[in-house]
mmCIF file of C-alpha atoms in Angstrom:
data_model
loop_
_atom_site.group_PDB
_atom_site.id
_atom_site.type_symbol
_atom_site.label_atom_id
_atom_site.label_comp_id
_atom_site.label_asym_id
_atom_site.label_seq_id
_atom_site.Cartn_x
_atom_site.Cartn_y
_atom_site.Cartn_z
ATOM 1 C CA GLN A 1 0.033 0.009 -0.060
ATOM 2 C CA VAL A 2 1.367 3.394 -0.994
ATOM 3 C CA GLN A 3 1.796 5.995 1.711
ATOM 4 C CA MET A 4 3.081 9.487 1.489
ATOM 5 C CA VAL A 5 3.048 11.400 4.766
ATOM 6 C CA GLU A 6 4.014 15.090 4.919
ATOM 7 C CA SER A 7 5.189 16.745 8.169
ATOM 8 C CA GLY A 8 6.500 20.122 9.266
ATOM 9 C CA GLY A 9 3.898 22.444 8.483
ATOM 10 C CA ASP A 10 3.307 25.136 10.991
ATOM 11 C CA THR A 11 2.556 28.849 11.548
ATOM 12 C CA VAL A 12 5.436 31.188 11.296
ATOM 13 C CA GLN A 13 6.073 34.873 10.994
ATOM 14 C CA ALA A 14 7.176 36.498 7.546
ATOM 15 C CA GLY A 15 10.793 36.206 7.213
ATOM 16 C CA GLY A 16 10.920 32.785 9.059
ATOM 17 C CA SER A 17 11.947 29.404 7.870
ATOM 18 C CA LEU A 18 10.338 25.969 7.889
ATOM 19 C CA ARG A 19 11.478 22.459 6.678
ATOM 20 C CA LEU A 20 8.777 20.047 5.256
ATOM 21 C CA SER A 21 9.261 16.366 5.115
ATOM 22 C CA CYS A 22 7.616 13.692 3.100
ATOM 23 C CA THR A 23 8.151 10.024 3.974
ATOM 24 C CA ALA A 24 7.064 7.544 1.390
ATOM 25 C CA SER A 25 6.393 3.840 1.423
ATOM 26 C CA GLY A 26 4.907 1.116 -0.766
ATOM 27 C CA PHE A 27 6.639 2.003 -4.017
ATOM 28 C CA ALA A 28 10.233 2.235 -5.393
ATOM 29 C CA PHE A 29 10.945 5.792 -4.146
ATOM 30 C CA ASP A 30 14.276 6.057 -5.820
ATOM 31 C CA GLU A 31 12.862 5.335 -9.299
ATOM 32 C CA TYR A 32 10.401 8.241 -9.103
ATOM 33 C CA ALA A 33 10.719 11.960 -9.509
ATOM 34 C CA MET A 34 9.282 13.832 -6.648
ATOM 35 C CA ALA A 35 7.765 17.279 -6.254
ATOM 36 C CA TRP A 36 6.228 19.752 -3.744
ATOM 37 C CA PHE A 37 2.865 21.406 -4.606
ATOM 38 C CA ARG A 38 0.648 23.956 -2.865
ATOM 39 C CA GLN A 39 -2.798 25.133 -3.002
ATOM 40 C CA ALA A 40 -4.152 28.283 -1.342
ATOM 41 C CA PRO A 41 -7.976 28.692 -0.794
ATOM 42 C CA GLY A 42 -9.547 29.794 -3.932
ATOM 43 C CA LYS A 43 -6.421 29.114 -5.990
ATOM 44 C CA GLU A 44 -5.308 26.529 -8.252
ATOM 45 C CA ARG A 45 -2.635 23.986 -7.200
ATOM 46 C CA GLU A 46 0.805 24.914 -8.351
ATOM 47 C CA ARG A 47 4.092 23.181 -8.502
ATOM 48 C CA VAL A 48 6.559 24.718 -6.130
ATOM 49 C CA ALA A 49 9.542 22.427 -6.899
ATOM 50 C CA SER A 50 10.413 19.008 -8.554
ATOM 51 C CA ILE A 51 13.533 16.976 -8.344
ATOM 52 C CA THR A 52 14.772 14.010 -10.406
ATOM 53 C CA HIS A 53 14.683 10.487 -9.039
ATOM 54 C CA ARG A 54 18.404 10.662 -8.072
ATOM 55 C CA GLY A 55 18.234 14.166 -7.066
ATOM 56 C CA GLY A 56 20.634 15.415 -9.816
ATOM 57 C CA SER A 57 18.405 18.077 -11.138
ATOM 58 C CA GLN A 58 15.776 20.462 -9.554
ATOM 59 C CA LEU A 59 13.132 22.777 -10.999
ATOM 60 C CA TYR A 60 11.543 25.774 -9.190
ATOM 61 C CA GLU A 61 8.569 27.921 -9.543
ATOM 62 C CA ASP A 62 9.699 31.530 -10.121
ATOM 63 C CA THR A 63 8.288 32.968 -6.811
ATOM 64 C CA VAL A 64 10.320 30.596 -4.744
ATOM 65 C CA LYS A 65 13.555 30.556 -6.560
ATOM 66 C CA GLY A 66 16.419 31.381 -4.079
ATOM 67 C CA ARG A 67 14.144 30.960 -1.155
ATOM 68 C CA PHE A 68 13.284 27.248 -1.187
ATOM 69 C CA THR A 69 15.362 24.107 -1.656
ATOM 70 C CA ILE A 70 14.060 20.779 -2.575
ATOM 71 C CA SER A 71 16.173 17.661 -1.668
ATOM 72 C CA ARG A 72 15.824 13.948 -1.239
ATOM 73 C CA ASP A 73 17.257 11.242 0.847
ATOM 74 C CA ASN A 74 16.711 7.945 -1.084
ATOM 75 C CA SER A 75 18.120 5.904 1.812
ATOM 76 C CA LYS A 76 15.305 7.203 3.908
ATOM 77 C CA ASN A 77 12.605 7.328 1.350
ATOM 78 C CA THR A 78 12.072 11.038 2.405
ATOM 79 C CA LEU A 79 11.620 14.180 0.471
ATOM 80 C CA TYR A 80 12.381 17.636 1.914
ATOM 81 C CA LEU A 81 11.493 21.228 1.369
ATOM 82 C CA GLN A 82 13.568 23.934 3.020
ATOM 83 C CA MET A 83 11.759 27.040 2.960
ATOM 84 C CA THR A 84 13.372 30.452 3.927
ATOM 85 C CA SER A 85 12.400 34.090 3.841
ATOM 86 C CA LEU A 86 8.805 32.980 4.015
ATOM 87 C CA LYS A 87 6.105 35.582 2.856
ATOM 88 C CA PRO A 88 2.300 35.668 3.662
ATOM 89 C CA GLU A 89 1.654 34.560 0.092
ATOM 90 C CA ASP A 90 3.349 31.360 0.786
ATOM 91 C CA THR A 91 0.520 30.432 2.840
ATOM 92 C CA ALA A 92 -1.034 27.176 1.449
ATOM 93 C CA MET A 93 -1.505 23.623 1.971
ATOM 94 C CA TYR A 94 1.641 21.841 0.811
ATOM 95 C CA TYR A 95 1.603 18.370 -0.859
ATOM 96 C CA CYS A 96 4.377 16.053 -2.019
ATOM 97 C CA ALA A 97 3.940 13.886 -5.087
ATOM 98 C CA ALA A 98 5.706 11.214 -6.876
ATOM 99 C CA ALA A 99 5.536 10.416 -10.582
ATOM 100 C CA SER A 100 7.207 8.355 -13.231
ATOM 101 C CA LEU A 101 7.792 11.639 -15.163
ATOM 102 C CA TYR A 102 9.977 14.673 -14.578
ATOM 103 C CA PRO A 103 9.106 17.271 -13.620
ATOM 104 C CA VAL A 104 6.107 15.860 -11.721
ATOM 105 C CA PRO A 105 2.958 16.986 -13.680
ATOM 106 C CA VAL A 106 0.531 19.375 -12.097
ATOM 107 C CA LYS A 107 -2.461 17.307 -13.380
ATOM 108 C CA PRO A 108 -2.803 13.491 -14.061
ATOM 109 C CA LEU A 109 -1.327 12.477 -17.387
ATOM 110 C CA ARG A 110 -2.247 9.294 -19.264
ATOM 111 C CA GLY A 111 0.440 6.728 -18.833
ATOM 112 C CA VAL A 112 2.151 8.649 -16.000
ATOM 113 C CA GLN A 113 1.997 6.833 -12.485
ATOM 114 C CA SER A 114 1.693 9.343 -9.664
ATOM 115 C CA TYR A 115 1.109 9.289 -5.936
ATOM 116 C CA TRP A 116 0.139 12.072 -3.541
ATOM 117 C CA GLY A 117 0.274 12.911 0.125
ATOM 118 C CA GLN A 118 -2.500 14.298 2.200
ATOM 119 C CA GLY A 119 -0.803 17.609 2.656
ATOM 120 C CA THR A 120 0.491 19.794 5.665
ATOM 121 C CA GLN A 121 -0.550 23.390 6.267
ATOM 122 C CA VAL A 122 1.932 26.292 6.174
ATOM 123 C CA THR A 123 0.711 29.603 7.291
ATOM 124 C CA VAL A 124 2.870 32.661 7.178
ATOM 125 C CA SER A 125 1.617 35.626 9.181
ATOM 126 C CA SER A 126 2.648 39.300 8.372
#
């Protein structure tokens, strides 16, 4: 059974930092590209960052470049998102996702296997 569990979400003040974690099980973690997505109330889901199966390449959404860092530890089946210089507009539910395609697509694609976590809430106060 596939499980992906996010943790690390919290309420922080603007300018603060958080590290999100996503621990996966039930599939070959090191064979899948991974990504972090977020969705704020009333907004569409957006991909924040994605990383290849071995971690050699990363892709970032423009508004988080230089502030967020995605990484993975395949020995621990865990994905991370280090977030610094947080802004109120970073407030959202953050989800991790795995896919057999890089970068992890925002929407399901035919022929692409994907798995999703349940999310962890990040709130940034001004």
